[in-house]
Amino acid sequence: MARIAYTASQKWLHWSLFGLVVLMYALTFGEDIFPRGDPRADAAWKIHISFGILLAVLVAWRVAVRLANGAPPLPAEMKSPERLAAHAGHLLLYALLVALPILGFLLTWYRGDALSFFGLFAIPSPVTPDRAIARSIKGLHSLYANGILIVAGLHALAALWHHFIRRDAVLRRMLPYGQS
């Protein structure tokens, strides 16, 4: 019998990554809230980098679990365009989740900083600092961060539409207490 819901680890990773992305987006406002040179802005940046490393690890784990377990089948009543949109949306979310930490790492290194994980360890920069390259990467990183919020928002709206309008099992497949 085919499973009708995602595995417990897939659900945990989904919701953990959701929370982490929201937290990291909020931390980016540290540079805007605090005046230039304020140690709190630097602390927010360091925390953002640490969570970025955690994000990269969780994304790699999520991709591995998805490749190993796949996804439960979509409801049979879903039309081909809906299925295509669902697959394209998931692919775009995965692409953004992979690209964001990579860009964040490159941005940090081209700024001349090491990647520090909550002060427990640091990964030194393998590149020569270059502010011009860092600015370009920062622009892409910001664009992709905004993109993931838009795509995730559309993803959530689609799930809610399925749950409240279509009344099918699409959302319940990913809820922590949902079907197994």
PDB file of C-alpha atoms in Angstrom, residues 42-171:
ATOM      1  CA  ASP A  42      27.520  42.566  14.019  1.00  0.00           C
ATOM      2  CA  ALA A  43      25.967  40.047  16.431  1.00  0.00           C
ATOM      3  CA  ALA A  44      22.866  39.721  14.223  1.00  0.00           C
ATOM      4  CA  TRP A  45      25.120  39.141  11.196  1.00  0.00           C
ATOM      5  CA  LYS A  46      27.129  36.450  13.024  1.00  0.00           C
ATOM      6  CA  ILE A  47      23.959  34.710  14.190  1.00  0.00           C
ATOM      7  CA  HIS A  48      22.603  34.872  10.629  1.00  0.00           C
ATOM      8  CA  ILE A  49      25.802  33.212   9.347  1.00  0.00           C
ATOM      9  CA  SER A  50      25.598  30.496  11.999  1.00  0.00           C
ATOM     10  CA  PHE A  51      21.998  29.728  11.125  1.00  0.00           C
ATOM     11  CA  GLY A  52      22.996  29.787   7.440  1.00  0.00           C
ATOM     12  CA  ILE A  53      25.438  26.955   8.112  1.00  0.00           C
ATOM     13  CA  LEU A  54      22.667  25.073   9.927  1.00  0.00           C
ATOM     14  CA  LEU A  55      20.339  25.755   6.989  1.00  0.00           C
ATOM     15  CA  ALA A  56      22.875  24.292   4.550  1.00  0.00           C
ATOM     16  CA  VAL A  57      23.175  21.110   6.626  1.00  0.00           C
ATOM     17  CA  LEU A  58      19.400  20.726   6.978  1.00  0.00           C
ATOM     18  CA  VAL A  59      18.847  21.375   3.261  1.00  0.00           C
ATOM     19  CA  ALA A  60      21.425  18.720   2.354  1.00  0.00           C
ATOM     20  CA  TRP A  61      19.698  16.322   4.756  1.00  0.00           C
ATOM     21  CA  ARG A  62      16.279  17.197   3.322  1.00  0.00           C
ATOM     22  CA  VAL A  63      17.437  16.625  -0.258  1.00  0.00           C
ATOM     23  CA  ALA A  64      18.953  13.272   0.742  1.00  0.00           C
ATOM     24  CA  VAL A  65      15.769  12.191   2.545  1.00  0.00           C
ATOM     25  CA  ARG A  66      13.625  13.299  -0.416  1.00  0.00           C
ATOM     26  CA  LEU A  67      15.815  11.373  -2.852  1.00  0.00           C
ATOM     27  CA  ALA A  68      15.663   8.295  -0.620  1.00  0.00           C
ATOM     28  CA  ASN A  69      11.933   8.419   0.203  1.00  0.00           C
ATOM     29  CA  GLY A  70      10.367  10.377  -2.634  1.00  0.00           C
ATOM     30  CA  ALA A  71       7.011  12.019  -2.042  1.00  0.00           C
ATOM     31  CA  PRO A  72       3.591  10.528  -1.490  1.00  0.00           C
ATOM     32  CA  PRO A  73       1.413  10.583  -4.596  1.00  0.00           C
ATOM     33  CA  LEU A  74      -0.675  13.653  -5.329  1.00  0.00           C
ATOM     34  CA  PRO A  75      -4.455  13.213  -5.209  1.00  0.00           C
ATOM     35  CA  ALA A  76      -5.756  11.452  -8.319  1.00  0.00           C
ATOM     36  CA  GLU A  77      -8.240  14.242  -9.006  1.00  0.00           C
ATOM     37  CA  MET A  78      -5.453  16.794  -9.548  1.00  0.00           C
ATOM     38  CA  LYS A  79      -5.269  17.862 -13.180  1.00  0.00           C
ATOM     39  CA  SER A  80      -2.045  17.745 -15.181  1.00  0.00           C
ATOM     40  CA  PRO A  81      -1.426  21.540 -15.017  1.00  0.00           C
ATOM     41  CA  GLU A  82      -1.820  21.428 -11.225  1.00  0.00           C
ATOM     42  CA  ARG A  83       0.639  18.546 -10.971  1.00  0.00           C
ATOM     43  CA  LEU A  84       3.109  20.404 -13.187  1.00  0.00           C
ATOM     44  CA  ALA A  85       2.742  23.566 -11.070  1.00  0.00           C
ATOM     45  CA  ALA A  86       3.251  21.558  -7.856  1.00  0.00           C
ATOM     46  CA  HIS A  87       6.402  19.905  -9.196  1.00  0.00           C
ATOM     47  CA  ALA A  88       7.764  23.186 -10.577  1.00  0.00           C
ATOM     48  CA  GLY A  89       7.077  24.949  -7.273  1.00  0.00           C
ATOM     49  CA  HIS A  90       8.839  22.255  -5.268  1.00  0.00           C
ATOM     50  CA  LEU A  91      11.798  22.269  -7.643  1.00  0.00           C
ATOM     51  CA  LEU A  92      12.076  26.056  -7.377  1.00  0.00           C
ATOM     52  CA  LEU A  93      11.902  25.900  -3.565  1.00  0.00           C
ATOM     53  CA  TYR A  94      14.653  23.281  -3.469  1.00  0.00           C
ATOM     54  CA  ALA A  95      16.794  25.304  -5.904  1.00  0.00           C
ATOM     55  CA  LEU A  96      16.430  28.439  -3.772  1.00  0.00           C
ATOM     56  CA  LEU A  97      17.123  26.514  -0.559  1.00  0.00           C
ATOM     57  CA  VAL A  98      20.350  25.169  -2.070  1.00  0.00           C
ATOM     58  CA  ALA A  99      21.417  28.458  -3.667  1.00  0.00           C
ATOM     59  CA  LEU A 100      20.832  30.728  -0.658  1.00  0.00           C
ATOM     60  CA  PRO A 101      23.398  29.174   1.698  1.00  0.00           C
ATOM     61  CA  ILE A 102      25.950  28.875  -1.119  1.00  0.00           C
ATOM     62  CA  LEU A 103      25.542  32.556  -1.932  1.00  0.00           C
ATOM     63  CA  GLY A 104      25.663  33.381   1.779  1.00  0.00           C
ATOM     64  CA  PHE A 105      28.928  31.486   2.194  1.00  0.00           C
ATOM     65  CA  LEU A 106      30.443  33.204  -0.834  1.00  0.00           C
ATOM     66  CA  LEU A 107      29.235  36.603   0.375  1.00  0.00           C
ATOM     67  CA  THR A 108      30.805  36.055   3.784  1.00  0.00           C
ATOM     68  CA  TRP A 109      34.103  34.918   2.309  1.00  0.00           C
ATOM     69  CA  TYR A 110      34.306  37.706  -0.277  1.00  0.00           C
ATOM     70  CA  ARG A 111      33.680  40.188   2.533  1.00  0.00           C
ATOM     71  CA  GLY A 112      36.814  38.751   4.097  1.00  0.00           C
ATOM     72  CA  ASP A 113      35.168  36.922   6.975  1.00  0.00           C
ATOM     73  CA  ALA A 114      35.284  33.311   8.083  1.00  0.00           C
ATOM     74  CA  LEU A 115      32.122  31.243   8.396  1.00  0.00           C
ATOM     75  CA  SER A 116      31.695  30.850  12.145  1.00  0.00           C
ATOM     76  CA  PHE A 117      29.166  28.462  13.633  1.00  0.00           C
ATOM     77  CA  PHE A 118      28.095  30.087  16.917  1.00  0.00           C
ATOM     78  CA  GLY A 119      31.779  30.489  17.794  1.00  0.00           C
ATOM     79  CA  LEU A 120      32.248  26.697  17.990  1.00  0.00           C
ATOM     80  CA  PHE A 121      34.270  26.443  14.789  1.00  0.00           C
ATOM     81  CA  ALA A 122      35.135  28.586  11.818  1.00  0.00           C
ATOM     82  CA  ILE A 123      35.697  27.875   8.143  1.00  0.00           C
ATOM     83  CA  PRO A 124      38.252  30.368   6.834  1.00  0.00           C
ATOM     84  CA  SER A 125      37.744  32.079   3.525  1.00  0.00           C
ATOM     85  CA  PRO A 126      39.256  30.211   0.575  1.00  0.00           C
ATOM     86  CA  VAL A 127      39.086  33.389  -1.568  1.00  0.00           C
ATOM     87  CA  THR A 128      40.729  36.800  -1.550  1.00  0.00           C
ATOM     88  CA  PRO A 129      38.315  39.430  -0.231  1.00  0.00           C
ATOM     89  CA  ASP A 130      36.753  41.540  -2.964  1.00  0.00           C
ATOM     90  CA  ARG A 131      34.126  44.128  -2.038  1.00  0.00           C
ATOM     91  CA  ALA A 132      32.833  44.477  -5.623  1.00  0.00           C
ATOM     92  CA  ILE A 133      32.188  40.738  -5.909  1.00  0.00           C
ATOM     93  CA  ALA A 134      30.684  40.740  -2.396  1.00  0.00           C
ATOM     94  CA  ARG A 135      28.233  43.503  -3.405  1.00  0.00           C
ATOM     95  CA  SER A 136      27.169  41.529  -6.493  1.00  0.00           C
ATOM     96  CA  ILE A 137      26.685  38.358  -4.456  1.00  0.00           C
ATOM     97  CA  LYS A 138      24.785  40.301  -1.785  1.00  0.00           C
ATOM     98  CA  GLY A 139      22.368  41.505  -4.466  1.00  0.00           C
ATOM     99  CA  LEU A 140      21.763  37.948  -5.671  1.00  0.00           C
ATOM    100  CA  HIS A 141      21.467  36.655  -2.116  1.00  0.00           C
ATOM    101  CA  SER A 142      18.858  39.321  -1.321  1.00  0.00           C
ATOM    102  CA  LEU A 143      16.973  38.624  -4.552  1.00  0.00           C
ATOM    103  CA  TYR A 144      16.888  34.885  -3.849  1.00  0.00           C
ATOM    104  CA  ALA A 145      15.853  35.495  -0.214  1.00  0.00           C
ATOM    105  CA  ASN A 146      12.916  37.604  -1.393  1.00  0.00           C
ATOM    106  CA  GLY A 147      12.194  34.970  -4.032  1.00  0.00           C
ATOM    107  CA  ILE A 148      11.991  32.178  -1.497  1.00  0.00           C
ATOM    108  CA  LEU A 149       9.516  34.170   0.569  1.00  0.00           C
ATOM    109  CA  ILE A 150       7.339  34.723  -2.508  1.00  0.00           C
ATOM    110  CA  VAL A 151       7.527  31.105  -3.689  1.00  0.00           C
ATOM    111  CA  ALA A 152       6.985  29.761  -0.150  1.00  0.00           C
ATOM    112  CA  GLY A 153       4.026  32.120   0.244  1.00  0.00           C
ATOM    113  CA  LEU A 154       2.488  30.812  -2.990  1.00  0.00           C
ATOM    114  CA  HIS A 155       3.252  27.266  -1.814  1.00  0.00           C
ATOM    115  CA  ALA A 156       1.402  27.935   1.461  1.00  0.00           C
ATOM    116  CA  LEU A 157      -1.539  29.538  -0.340  1.00  0.00           C
ATOM    117  CA  ALA A 158      -1.800  26.515  -2.646  1.00  0.00           C
ATOM    118  CA  ALA A 159      -1.751  24.161   0.351  1.00  0.00           C
ATOM    119  CA  LEU A 160      -4.474  26.191   2.076  1.00  0.00           C
ATOM    120  CA  TRP A 161      -6.515  26.260  -1.146  1.00  0.00           C
ATOM    121  CA  HIS A 162      -6.294  22.483  -1.340  1.00  0.00           C
ATOM    122  CA  HIS A 163      -7.266  22.135   2.312  1.00  0.00           C
ATOM    123  CA  PHE A 164     -10.151  24.619   2.539  1.00  0.00           C
ATOM    124  CA  ILE A 165     -11.485  24.820  -1.033  1.00  0.00           C
ATOM    125  CA  ARG A 166     -10.645  21.482  -2.652  1.00  0.00           C
ATOM    126  CA  ARG A 167     -10.883  19.652   0.680  1.00  0.00           C
ATOM    127  CA  ASP A 168      -8.285  17.105  -0.380  1.00  0.00           C
ATOM    128  CA  ALA A 169      -5.341  15.616   1.544  1.00  0.00           C
ATOM    129  CA  VAL A 170      -2.523  17.734   0.063  1.00  0.00           C
ATOM    130  CA  LEU A 171      -1.912  19.807   3.217  1.00  0.00           C
TER     131      LEU A 171
END
